Short mmCIF file of N, CA and C in Angstrom, two decimals:
data_model
loop_
_atom_site.label_atom_id
_atom_site.label_comp_id
_atom_site.label_asym_id
_atom_site.label_seq_id
_atom_site.Cartn_x
_atom_site.Cartn_y
_atom_site.Cartn_z
N MET A 443 0.80 -1.36 -0.10
CA MET A 443 -0.08 -0.08 0.53
C MET A 443 0.95 0.98 0.38
N TYR A 444 0.79 2.40 -0.68
CA TYR A 444 1.20 3.50 -1.04
C TYR A 444 0.59 4.70 -0.88
N PHE A 445 1.00 5.82 -0.08
CA PHE A 445 0.87 6.59 -0.04
C PHE A 445 1.44 8.19 -0.22
N ALA A 446 1.06 9.02 -0.71
CA ALA A 446 2.51 9.97 -1.32
C ALA A 446 1.08 10.74 -1.03
N ALA A 447 2.13 12.12 -0.75
CA ALA A 447 1.38 13.84 -0.13
C ALA A 447 2.01 14.53 -0.95
N LEU A 448 1.36 15.49 -1.44
CA LEU A 448 2.66 17.25 -1.81
C LEU A 448 2.31 18.00 -0.22
N LEU A 449 3.40 19.42 0.03
CA LEU A 449 3.53 19.77 0.97
C LEU A 449 4.21 21.14 0.28
N ALA A 450 2.91 21.60 0.31
CA ALA A 450 4.00 23.12 -1.02
C ALA A 450 3.66 24.55 0.21
N ARG A 451 5.00 25.21 0.17
CA ARG A 451 5.04 26.37 0.80
C ARG A 451 4.40 27.34 0.54
N THR A 452 3.68 27.94 1.77
CA THR A 452 2.79 29.65 1.14
C THR A 452 3.25 30.43 1.65
N GLU A 453 3.59 31.77 1.30
CA GLU A 453 3.01 32.97 3.03
C GLU A 453 2.56 32.96 3.75
N ASP A 454 1.21 31.67 3.54
CA ASP A 454 0.14 31.44 4.80
C ASP A 454 0.81 30.44 5.26
N GLY A 455 1.39 29.53 5.12
CA GLY A 455 2.02 28.28 5.68
C GLY A 455 2.34 27.03 5.07
N TRP A 456 1.86 26.39 5.27
CA TRP A 456 2.00 24.86 4.02
C TRP A 456 0.61 25.05 4.14
N GLU A 457 0.46 24.14 2.32
CA GLU A 457 -1.04 23.81 1.87
C GLU A 457 -0.54 21.93 1.27
N ALA A 458 -1.54 20.66 2.05
CA ALA A 458 -0.63 19.65 1.75
C ALA A 458 -1.84 19.07 0.68
N SER A 459 -1.39 18.33 0.07
CA SER A 459 -2.71 17.76 -0.56
C SER A 459 -2.11 16.06 -0.98
N ASP A 460 -3.21 15.07 -0.90
CA ASP A 460 -2.70 13.80 -1.50
C ASP A 460 -2.39 13.80 -2.76
N THR A 461 -1.60 13.10 -3.59
CA THR A 461 -1.52 12.87 -4.69
C THR A 461 -1.39 12.07 -5.63
N GLU A 462 -1.85 11.98 -6.98
CA GLU A 462 -1.57 10.58 -7.54
C GLU A 462 -0.47 10.24 -8.08
N LEU A 463 0.53 8.90 -8.46
CA LEU A 463 0.85 8.85 -8.97
C LEU A 463 1.36 7.98 -10.28
N ASP A 464 0.23 7.82 -10.76
CA ASP A 464 -0.59 7.21 -12.23
C ASP A 464 0.58 7.52 -12.92
N ASP A 465 0.57 8.03 -13.40
CA ASP A 465 1.02 9.22 -14.58
C ASP A 465 3.08 9.32 -14.32
N VAL A 466 3.16 9.59 -13.00
CA VAL A 466 5.07 9.91 -12.33
C VAL A 466 5.59 8.64 -13.38
N GLU A 467 6.12 7.95 -14.57
CA GLU A 467 7.08 7.16 -14.67
C GLU A 467 8.98 7.97 -14.04
N THR A 468 9.46 9.18 -14.17
CA THR A 468 10.39 9.30 -13.63
C THR A 468 10.53 10.59 -13.16
N LEU A 469 11.67 10.79 -12.38
CA LEU A 469 12.35 11.77 -10.98
C LEU A 469 11.78 13.06 -12.34
N SER A 470 11.88 13.33 -13.44
CA SER A 470 11.55 14.93 -14.68
C SER A 470 9.81 14.54 -14.20
N ASP A 471 9.01 13.17 -14.11
CA ASP A 471 7.30 13.54 -14.14
C ASP A 471 7.61 13.91 -12.67
N LEU A 472 8.51 13.61 -11.26
CA LEU A 472 7.86 14.02 -9.70
C LEU A 472 8.18 15.34 -10.06
N THR A 473 9.67 16.45 -10.13
CA THR A 473 10.08 16.78 -10.02
C THR A 473 8.88 18.27 -10.80
N ASP A 474 8.53 17.89 -12.14
CA ASP A 474 7.67 18.83 -13.24
C ASP A 474 6.38 19.19 -11.59
N LEU A 475 6.04 17.97 -11.20
CA LEU A 475 4.70 17.67 -10.19
C LEU A 475 4.73 19.12 -9.37
N ALA A 476 5.97 18.55 -9.25
CA ALA A 476 6.03 19.34 -7.38
C ALA A 476 6.26 20.91 -7.29
N ARG A 477 6.60 21.38 -8.76
CA ARG A 477 7.22 22.77 -8.99
C ARG A 477 5.64 22.92 -9.76
N GLU A 478 4.91 22.47 -10.13
CA GLU A 478 3.51 22.69 -10.74
C GLU A 478 2.30 23.11 -9.59
N ALA A 479 3.22 22.69 -8.57
CA ALA A 479 2.27 22.92 -6.68
C ALA A 479 2.85 24.35 -6.54
N SER A 480 3.89 24.68 -6.96
CA SER A 480 4.44 25.91 -6.13
C SER A 480 3.95 27.00 -6.24
N VAL A 481 4.38 27.50 -4.88
CA VAL A 481 3.81 29.10 -4.46
C VAL A 481 4.64 29.72 -4.81
N ASP A 482 5.26 30.42 -5.92
CA ASP A 482 6.50 31.68 -6.23
C ASP A 482 6.98 30.96 -5.48
N GLU A 483 7.69 29.83 -6.31
CA GLU A 483 8.18 29.23 -6.73
C GLU A 483 9.11 29.09 -5.06
N ASP A 484 8.47 28.40 -4.41
CA ASP A 484 8.31 28.44 -2.96
C ASP A 484 9.11 26.40 -2.31
N THR A 485 9.51 26.08 -1.41
CA THR A 485 9.42 24.99 -1.00
C THR A 485 8.68 24.23 -1.70
N VAL A 486 9.06 23.29 -2.06
CA VAL A 486 7.74 21.75 -2.56
C VAL A 486 7.91 20.63 -1.92
N LEU A 487 7.55 19.76 -1.31
CA LEU A 487 7.73 18.17 -0.26
C LEU A 487 6.66 16.75 -0.93
N VAL A 488 7.08 16.19 -1.90
CA VAL A 488 7.24 15.43 -1.94
C VAL A 488 7.28 13.91 -1.23
N TYR A 489 6.05 13.71 -0.66
CA TYR A 489 6.05 12.36 0.67
C TYR A 489 6.06 11.13 -0.59
N ILE A 490 6.67 10.12 -0.44
CA ILE A 490 5.90 8.58 -0.80
C ILE A 490 6.55 7.56 0.49
N GLU A 491 5.17 6.90 0.82
CA GLU A 491 5.53 6.18 1.49
C GLU A 491 4.76 4.48 0.61
N GLN A 492 5.92 3.51 1.19
CA GLN A 492 5.48 2.35 1.41
C GLN A 492 4.91 1.64 2.57
N GLU A 493 3.91 1.77 2.76
CA GLU A 493 3.11 0.55 4.21
C GLU A 493 4.54 0.02 5.05
N ASP A 494 5.11 0.26 6.21
CA ASP A 494 5.90 -0.33 6.97
C ASP A 494 7.34 -0.67 5.65
N ALA A 495 7.34 0.10 5.43
CA ALA A 495 8.26 -0.77 4.57
C ALA A 495 10.06 0.07 3.99
N TRP A 496 9.45 1.01 3.31
CA TRP A 496 9.88 2.72 3.13
C TRP A 496 9.70 4.21 2.83
N PHE A 497 10.16 4.94 2.89
CA PHE A 497 10.10 5.81 2.61
C PHE A 497 10.61 7.26 1.66
N GLY A 498 10.52 8.20 1.64
CA GLY A 498 11.06 8.93 0.67
C GLY A 498 10.55 10.64 0.35
N VAL A 499 11.46 11.65 0.65
CA VAL A 499 10.86 12.69 0.35
C VAL A 499 11.51 13.10 -0.98
N LEU A 500 11.46 13.85 -1.62
CA LEU A 500 11.87 14.41 -2.75
C LEU A 500 11.37 16.15 -2.48
N ARG A 501 12.41 17.30 -2.21
CA ARG A 501 12.88 18.91 -2.22
C ARG A 501 12.54 19.63 -3.10
N VAL A 502 11.59 20.16 -3.76
CA VAL A 502 12.11 21.53 -5.15
C VAL A 502 11.63 23.22 -4.47
N ASP A 503 13.45 23.02 -4.58
CA ASP A 503 12.90 24.38 -4.59
C ASP A 503 13.27 25.30 -5.14
N GLY A 504 12.34 26.21 -6.08
CA GLY A 504 12.37 26.71 -7.39
C GLY A 504 12.33 25.86 -8.42
N GLU A 505 13.80 26.43 -9.38
CA GLU A 505 14.56 25.56 -10.19
C GLU A 505 15.84 25.14 -10.00
N GLU A 506 16.23 25.17 -8.74
CA GLU A 506 17.26 24.28 -7.94
C GLU A 506 16.72 22.83 -8.31
N ASP A 507 18.14 22.12 -8.23
CA ASP A 507 18.19 20.09 -8.72
C ASP A 507 17.47 20.00 -7.44
N PRO A 508 17.07 19.34 -7.56
CA PRO A 508 15.71 18.29 -6.19
C PRO A 508 16.60 17.67 -5.53
N ARG A 509 15.87 17.39 -3.99
CA ARG A 509 16.89 17.14 -3.01
C ARG A 509 16.22 15.39 -3.11
N ILE A 510 17.21 14.58 -2.75
CA ILE A 510 16.08 12.98 -2.53
C ILE A 510 16.95 12.80 -1.09
N TYR A 511 15.72 11.85 -0.38
CA TYR A 511 16.17 11.15 0.47
C TYR A 511 15.32 9.82 0.96
N VAL A 512 16.08 8.70 0.54
CA VAL A 512 15.57 7.31 1.15
C VAL A 512 15.29 7.19 1.96
N SER A 513 14.27 6.37 3.37
CA SER A 513 14.72 5.26 4.61
C SER A 513 15.51 4.03 4.27
N ASP A 514 15.34 3.97 3.36
CA ASP A 514 16.22 1.90 2.73
C ASP A 514 16.21 1.30 1.44
N ALA A 515 17.05 2.38 0.42
CA ALA A 515 17.20 2.17 -1.10
C ALA A 515 16.59 1.04 -1.20
N SER A 516 17.52 0.14 -0.10
CA SER A 516 17.05 -2.13 -0.78
C SER A 516 15.39 -2.23 -1.25
N ALA A 517 14.86 -1.87 -0.28
CA ALA A 517 13.43 -1.69 0.07
C ALA A 517 12.85 -0.79 -1.37
N ALA A 518 12.96 0.08 -1.11
CA ALA A 518 12.48 1.15 -2.11
C ALA A 518 12.54 0.70 -3.65
N ALA A 519 13.89 0.07 -3.87
CA ALA A 519 14.56 -0.31 -5.07
C ALA A 519 13.85 -2.12 -5.47
N ARG A 520 13.25 -2.53 -5.19
CA ARG A 520 11.49 -3.48 -5.10
C ARG A 520 10.47 -2.48 -5.70
N SER A 521 10.12 -0.99 -5.16
CA SER A 521 9.26 -0.50 -5.73
C SER A 521 9.22 0.49 -7.04
N SER A 522 8.01 0.15 -7.72
CA SER A 522 8.08 1.38 -8.92
C SER A 522 7.95 2.38 -8.94
N TYR A 523 8.00 3.42 -7.47
CA TYR A 523 7.71 4.40 -7.46
C TYR A 523 8.92 4.72 -6.17
N GLY A 524 9.59 3.52 -5.75
CA GLY A 524 11.00 3.93 -5.08
C GLY A 524 11.84 4.16 -6.23
N GLU A 525 12.22 3.39 -7.11
CA GLU A 525 12.90 3.17 -7.99
C GLU A 525 13.25 4.85 -9.18
N ILE A 526 12.51 5.33 -8.63
CA ILE A 526 11.78 6.74 -9.35
C ILE A 526 12.93 8.00 -8.86
N LEU A 527 13.04 7.61 -7.56
CA LEU A 527 13.72 8.41 -6.44
C LEU A 527 15.08 8.05 -6.78
N LEU A 528 15.40 6.81 -6.92
CA LEU A 528 16.73 6.59 -6.38
C LEU A 528 17.66 6.56 -7.99
N THR A 529 18.00 7.26 -8.15
CA THR A 529 18.53 7.93 -9.64
C THR A 529 20.06 7.21 -9.37
N ASP A 530 20.88 6.93 -10.49
CA ASP A 530 22.17 6.67 -10.52
C ASP A 530 22.90 7.90 -10.13
N GLU A 531 22.43 8.13 -9.49
CA GLU A 531 23.70 9.82 -9.57
C GLU A 531 23.39 9.26 -7.87
N LEU A 532 22.09 9.65 -7.29
CA LEU A 532 22.13 9.08 -5.40
C LEU A 532 22.29 7.73 -5.50
N LEU A 533 22.38 6.45 -6.31
CA LEU A 533 23.18 5.50 -5.83
C LEU A 533 24.75 5.37 -5.96
N GLY A 534 25.37 6.12 -6.23
CA GLY A 534 26.48 6.58 -7.56
C GLY A 534 26.52 5.71 -7.86
N ARG A 535 26.36 5.78 -9.62
CA ARG A 535 26.68 4.52 -10.91
C ARG A 535 26.48 5.89 -11.44
N GLU A 536 27.16 5.42 -12.18
CA GLU A 536 27.48 5.81 -13.77
C GLU A 536 26.56 6.23 -14.71
N PRO A 537 26.01 7.30 -14.84
CA PRO A 537 24.67 7.48 -15.25
C PRO A 537 24.85 6.19 -17.09
N GLY A 538 23.58 5.36 -17.35
CA GLY A 538 23.23 4.74 -18.12
C GLY A 538 23.99 3.10 -17.85
N THR A 539 24.45 2.98 -16.73
CA THR A 539 24.65 1.52 -16.65
C THR A 539 24.30 0.09 -16.61
N GLU A 540 22.62 0.39 -16.40
CA GLU A 540 22.27 -0.65 -16.20
C GLU A 540 21.58 -0.68 -17.33
N ASP A 541 21.60 0.11 -19.00
CA ASP A 541 21.73 0.47 -20.41
C ASP A 541 22.24 -0.68 -20.56
N GLU A 542 23.53 -0.56 -19.95
CA GLU A 542 24.77 -1.29 -20.66
C GLU A 542 25.42 -1.94 -20.67
N ILE A 543 24.47 -2.65 -19.43
CA ILE A 543 24.53 -3.91 -18.66
C ILE A 543 23.00 -4.48 -19.03
N ALA A 544 22.49 -4.36 -19.78
CA ALA A 544 21.27 -4.57 -20.55
C ALA A 544 21.50 -5.37 -21.53
N ALA A 545 22.43 -4.57 -22.17
CA ALA A 545 22.69 -5.14 -24.07
C ALA A 545 23.75 -5.65 -23.65
N LEU A 546 24.45 -6.35 -22.61
CA LEU A 546 25.67 -7.02 -22.69
C LEU A 546 24.64 -8.46 -22.40
N GLU A 547 23.83 -7.82 -21.58
CA GLU A 547 23.40 -9.63 -21.51
C GLU A 547 22.67 -10.37 -21.96
N GLU A 548 22.08 -9.25 -23.88
CA GLU A 548 21.12 -9.65 -24.55
C GLU A 548 21.93 -10.89 -25.51
N LEU A 549 23.86 -10.32 -24.82
CA LEU A 549 24.58 -11.12 -26.39
C LEU A 549 25.04 -12.66 -25.24
N VAL A 550 24.11 -12.68 -24.03
CA VAL A 550 24.69 -14.26 -23.84
C VAL A 550 23.55 -14.29 -23.97
N ASP A 551 23.39 -16.32 -24.01
CA ASP A 551 22.52 -16.88 -24.04
C ASP A 551 22.02 -17.48 -22.79
N LEU A 552 20.54 -17.74 -22.32
CA LEU A 552 20.17 -18.31 -21.75
C LEU A 552 20.50 -19.57 -20.30
N ASP A 553 21.79 -20.12 -21.65
CA ASP A 553 22.56 -20.71 -20.68
C ASP A 553 23.80 -19.90 -19.89
N GLY A 554 24.18 -18.82 -20.02
CA GLY A 554 25.12 -18.42 -19.83
C GLY A 554 26.65 -18.52 -20.36
N THR A 555 26.00 -19.06 -21.54
CA THR A 555 27.81 -18.82 -22.24
C THR A 555 27.57 -18.38 -24.04
N GLU A 556 28.29 -17.46 -24.29
CA GLU A 556 27.82 -16.62 -25.33
C GLU A 556 27.56 -17.58 -26.51
N ASP A 557 27.61 -17.27 -27.32
CA ASP A 557 27.67 -17.65 -28.65
C ASP A 557 29.14 -18.38 -29.01
N GLY A 558 28.71 -19.82 -29.54
CA GLY A 558 29.77 -20.39 -30.26
C GLY A 558 30.97 -21.29 -28.45
N GLU A 559 30.73 -21.01 -27.47
CA GLU A 559 31.41 -20.67 -26.06
C GLU A 559 30.91 -22.05 -26.65
N PRO A 560 32.18 -22.88 -26.33
CA PRO A 560 31.35 -24.46 -25.12
C PRO A 560 30.82 -24.67 -23.93
N GLU A 561 29.53 -25.26 -23.62
CA GLU A 561 29.10 -24.87 -21.87
C GLU A 561 30.09 -25.22 -20.80
N ASP A 562 30.42 -24.74 -20.19
CA ASP A 562 30.85 -24.69 -19.11
C ASP A 562 30.76 -25.89 -17.84
N PRO A 563 31.71 -26.42 -18.19
CA PRO A 563 32.82 -28.66 -17.78
C PRO A 563 32.15 -28.50 -16.16
N ARG A 564 31.69 -27.20 -15.32
CA ARG A 564 30.97 -27.39 -14.17
C ARG A 564 29.36 -28.44 -14.42
N SER A 565 28.76 -28.04 -15.45
CA SER A 565 27.89 -27.96 -15.29
C SER A 565 27.11 -29.04 -14.81
N ASP A 566 25.92 -28.80 -14.28
CA ASP A 566 24.84 -30.67 -13.85
C ASP A 566 24.35 -30.94 -15.44
N SER A 567 23.73 -32.26 -14.76
CA SER A 567 23.30 -33.23 -16.29
C SER A 567 22.38 -32.71 -16.64
N VAL A 568 21.35 -31.45 -16.37
CA VAL A 568 20.78 -30.87 -17.24
C VAL A 568 21.31 -29.95 -18.06
N GLY A 569 22.49 -28.91 -17.62
CA GLY A 569 22.62 -27.88 -18.42
C GLY A 569 23.10 -27.34 -18.49
N SER A 570 22.48 -26.55 -16.44
CA SER A 570 22.71 -25.34 -16.14
C SER A 570 23.48 -25.36 -15.55
N ALA A 571 25.25 -24.41 -15.01
CA ALA A 571 25.45 -24.33 -14.48
C ALA A 571 25.73 -24.02 -13.00
N VAL A 572 26.53 -24.84 -12.74
CA VAL A 572 26.39 -24.81 -10.69
C VAL A 572 26.82 -23.87 -10.48
N ALA A 573 26.34 -23.12 -9.64
CA ALA A 573 26.28 -21.82 -9.10
C ALA A 573 27.36 -22.08 -8.21
N GLU A 574 28.38 -20.60 -7.75
CA GLU A 574 30.59 -20.35 -7.51
C GLU A 574 29.42 -19.90 -6.43
N PRO A 575 30.32 -19.71 -5.06
CA PRO A 575 29.73 -18.42 -4.58
C PRO A 575 30.42 -16.93 -5.19
N ASP A 576 29.58 -16.06 -4.65
CA ASP A 576 29.88 -14.47 -5.21
C ASP A 576 31.08 -13.85 -4.97
N LEU A 577 32.07 -14.17 -5.03
CA LEU A 577 33.57 -13.38 -3.86
C LEU A 577 33.57 -12.06 -4.37
N ASP A 578 32.61 -11.22 -6.23
CA ASP A 578 32.70 -9.83 -5.80
C ASP A 578 31.92 -9.48 -5.01
N HIS A 579 32.32 -8.05 -5.12
CA HIS A 579 30.90 -7.67 -4.33
C HIS A 579 30.92 -6.25 -5.50
N ASP A 580 29.09 -6.84 -5.97
CA ASP A 580 27.67 -6.74 -6.70
C ASP A 580 28.28 -4.26 -6.95
N SER A 581 29.15 -4.61 -7.55
CA SER A 581 28.35 -2.72 -7.83
C SER A 581 27.19 -1.91 -8.90
N ASP A 582 26.64 -3.23 -8.82
CA ASP A 582 25.01 -2.45 -8.86
C ASP A 582 24.71 -2.35 -8.15
N ALA A 583 24.35 -3.19 -6.42
CA ALA A 583 24.21 -3.47 -5.56
C ALA A 583 23.35 -2.70 -5.04
N VAL A 584 22.21 -2.04 -4.44
CA VAL A 584 21.17 -1.42 -4.04
C VAL A 584 21.72 -1.56 -2.01
N PRO A 585 21.84 -0.14 -1.64
CA PRO A 585 22.23 -0.30 -0.82
C PRO A 585 21.60 -0.74 0.95
N ALA A 586 21.37 -1.50 1.98
CA ALA A 586 20.43 -1.51 2.45
C ALA A 586 20.59 0.12 3.49
N GLY A 587 18.97 0.65 3.55
CA GLY A 587 19.18 1.58 4.21
C GLY A 587 19.23 2.67 3.93
N PRO A 588 19.45 3.65 4.45
CA PRO A 588 18.73 5.41 4.11
C PRO A 588 20.21 5.77 2.82
N ILE A 589 20.05 6.18 2.42
CA ILE A 589 20.31 7.10 1.22
C ILE A 589 19.80 8.62 0.97
N GLY A 590 20.53 9.37 -0.09
CA GLY A 590 20.40 10.21 0.07
C GLY A 590 20.73 11.54 0.85
N ASP A 591 20.11 12.97 0.47
CA ASP A 591 21.01 14.20 1.23
C ASP A 591 20.17 13.89 2.91
N LEU A 592 20.99 13.80 3.74
CA LEU A 592 20.42 13.81 4.90
C LEU A 592 19.18 14.48 5.81
N GLY A 593 20.48 16.25 4.49
CA GLY A 593 20.07 17.31 5.06
C GLY A 593 19.01 18.15 4.88
N VAL A 594 18.06 17.26 4.25
CA VAL A 594 16.75 17.69 3.15
C VAL A 594 15.82 17.99 3.91
N LEU A 595 16.02 18.07 4.94
CA LEU A 595 14.86 18.72 5.98
C LEU A 595 14.98 19.49 7.08
N ALA A 596 16.72 19.40 7.36
CA ALA A 596 17.07 19.99 8.30
C ALA A 596 17.17 21.96 8.77
N ASP A 597 16.53 22.26 7.68
CA ASP A 597 16.02 23.86 7.38
C ASP A 597 15.00 23.74 7.64
N LEU A 598 14.28 23.40 7.80
CA LEU A 598 13.25 23.03 8.56
C LEU A 598 12.45 22.46 9.82
N GLY A 599 13.06 22.14 10.35
CA GLY A 599 12.94 21.27 11.46
C GLY A 599 13.30 19.72 11.41
N VAL A 600 13.57 19.35 10.68
CA VAL A 600 13.79 17.64 11.03
C VAL A 600 15.26 17.64 11.13
N SER A 601 16.19 17.44 11.80
CA SER A 601 17.73 17.25 11.95
C SER A 601 17.77 16.05 10.89
N GLU A 602 19.20 15.58 10.90
CA GLU A 602 19.88 14.44 10.20
C GLU A 602 19.27 13.66 11.18
N LYS A 603 19.88 13.63 12.66
CA LYS A 603 19.37 12.37 13.41
C LYS A 603 18.08 11.82 13.40
N ASP A 604 17.56 13.10 13.02
CA ASP A 604 15.56 12.70 13.88
C ASP A 604 15.22 11.96 12.39
N LEU A 605 15.43 12.88 11.22
CA LEU A 605 15.51 11.82 10.16
C LEU A 605 15.64 10.62 9.77
N LEU A 606 17.02 10.16 10.69
CA LEU A 606 17.16 8.64 10.18
C LEU A 606 16.78 7.84 11.34
N THR A 607 16.78 8.34 12.55
CA THR A 607 15.54 7.83 12.92
C THR A 607 14.02 7.25 12.95
N LEU A 608 13.28 8.03 12.34
CA LEU A 608 11.95 7.84 11.50
C LEU A 608 11.99 6.72 11.24
N ARG A 609 11.12 5.40 11.37
CA ARG A 609 10.61 4.25 10.48
C ARG A 609 8.79 4.97 10.84
N THR A 610 7.96 3.85 11.14
CA THR A 610 6.54 4.19 10.77
C THR A 610 6.21 5.93 11.13
N ASP A 611 5.05 6.18 10.45
CA ASP A 611 4.42 6.77 10.12
C ASP A 611 5.29 8.76 10.51
N ALA A 612 6.31 8.01 9.72
CA ALA A 612 7.22 9.27 9.81
C ALA A 612 6.33 10.36 8.93
N LEU A 613 5.66 10.02 8.31
CA LEU A 613 4.80 11.81 7.31
C LEU A 613 4.36 12.75 8.55
N THR A 614 4.14 11.97 9.58
CA THR A 614 2.60 13.27 10.93
C THR A 614 4.46 13.50 11.92
N GLU A 615 5.17 12.52 11.81
CA GLU A 615 6.44 13.17 12.84
C GLU A 615 7.13 14.82 11.59
N ILE A 616 7.33 14.47 10.40
CA ILE A 616 7.38 15.53 9.74
C ILE A 616 6.94 16.06 9.86
N ALA A 617 5.21 16.43 9.10
CA ALA A 617 4.31 17.37 9.45
C ALA A 617 3.93 18.04 10.63
N ASP A 618 4.64 17.31 11.83
CA ASP A 618 4.21 17.87 12.93
C ASP A 618 5.16 19.30 13.17
N ALA A 619 7.33 18.58 12.55
CA ALA A 619 8.14 19.71 12.48
C ALA A 619 7.73 20.35 11.92
N LEU A 620 7.26 20.90 11.06
CA LEU A 620 7.23 21.54 9.83
C LEU A 620 5.80 22.56 10.15
N GLY A 621 4.88 21.68 11.02
CA GLY A 621 4.04 23.11 11.38
C GLY A 621 2.84 22.58 10.46
N ALA A 622 2.88 21.38 9.88
CA ALA A 622 1.28 21.29 8.95
C ALA A 622 0.14 20.25 9.03
N ALA A 623 0.58 19.32 10.56
CA ALA A 623 0.12 18.20 11.20
C ALA A 623 -0.95 18.53 10.17
N GLU A 624 -1.94 20.06 10.47
CA GLU A 624 -3.70 19.72 10.41
C GLU A 624 -3.99 19.84 9.31
N VAL A 625 -3.13 20.41 7.96
CA VAL A 625 -3.57 20.27 7.04
C VAL A 625 -2.87 18.96 6.47
N LEU A 626 -2.50 18.17 6.77
CA LEU A 626 -1.84 17.09 6.56
C LEU A 626 -3.04 16.39 6.45
N GLU A 627 -3.64 16.14 8.04
CA GLU A 627 -4.83 15.61 7.86
C GLU A 627 -5.68 15.72 7.46
N ALA A 628 -6.11 16.90 7.39
CA ALA A 628 -7.32 17.00 5.70
C ALA A 628 -7.15 15.91 4.59
N VAL A 629 -6.19 15.76 4.25
CA VAL A 629 -6.27 14.98 2.93
C VAL A 629 -5.65 13.56 3.06
N ARG A 630 -5.21 13.52 4.35
CA ARG A 630 -4.92 12.00 4.28
C ARG A 630 -6.15 10.53 4.84
#
């Protein structure tokens, strides 16, 4: 179960709305959605949570690059909405790495051998290779735990330490710190 909310700062305080993410496919789409809700290019926060698994905060301040925090990257990576937030830059990857890997995988047959190569002699009787322990560190693995800009909410009353301790019902605690609990409760 997912919940997404948008909090836009105005001169009168915060305005909250729940938001539908069905048409959002990329970080750029999500950033555009936030900027559309902005009043006078002021701060907009997009909060996304998957119940008891992870939450993410995207912060957009005018035309600046978005700032992102995800509470558990490995849990978010298993979610279509989480994948939107987990950019190559956030994960410390070179852009396009996944495309290159996918292209290389297409060159390999399902049995794991390249065209014209003999099968692995360590194969079992069915012809599939016997698995060996992977001793190499997988550079494309998504780290477990928090990732992103720990200071994303620091100037709004949620310190880095506080952000790291948030688990369930994080949105309520964030909204309390922002002074937006009442407007958020109206849309929840």
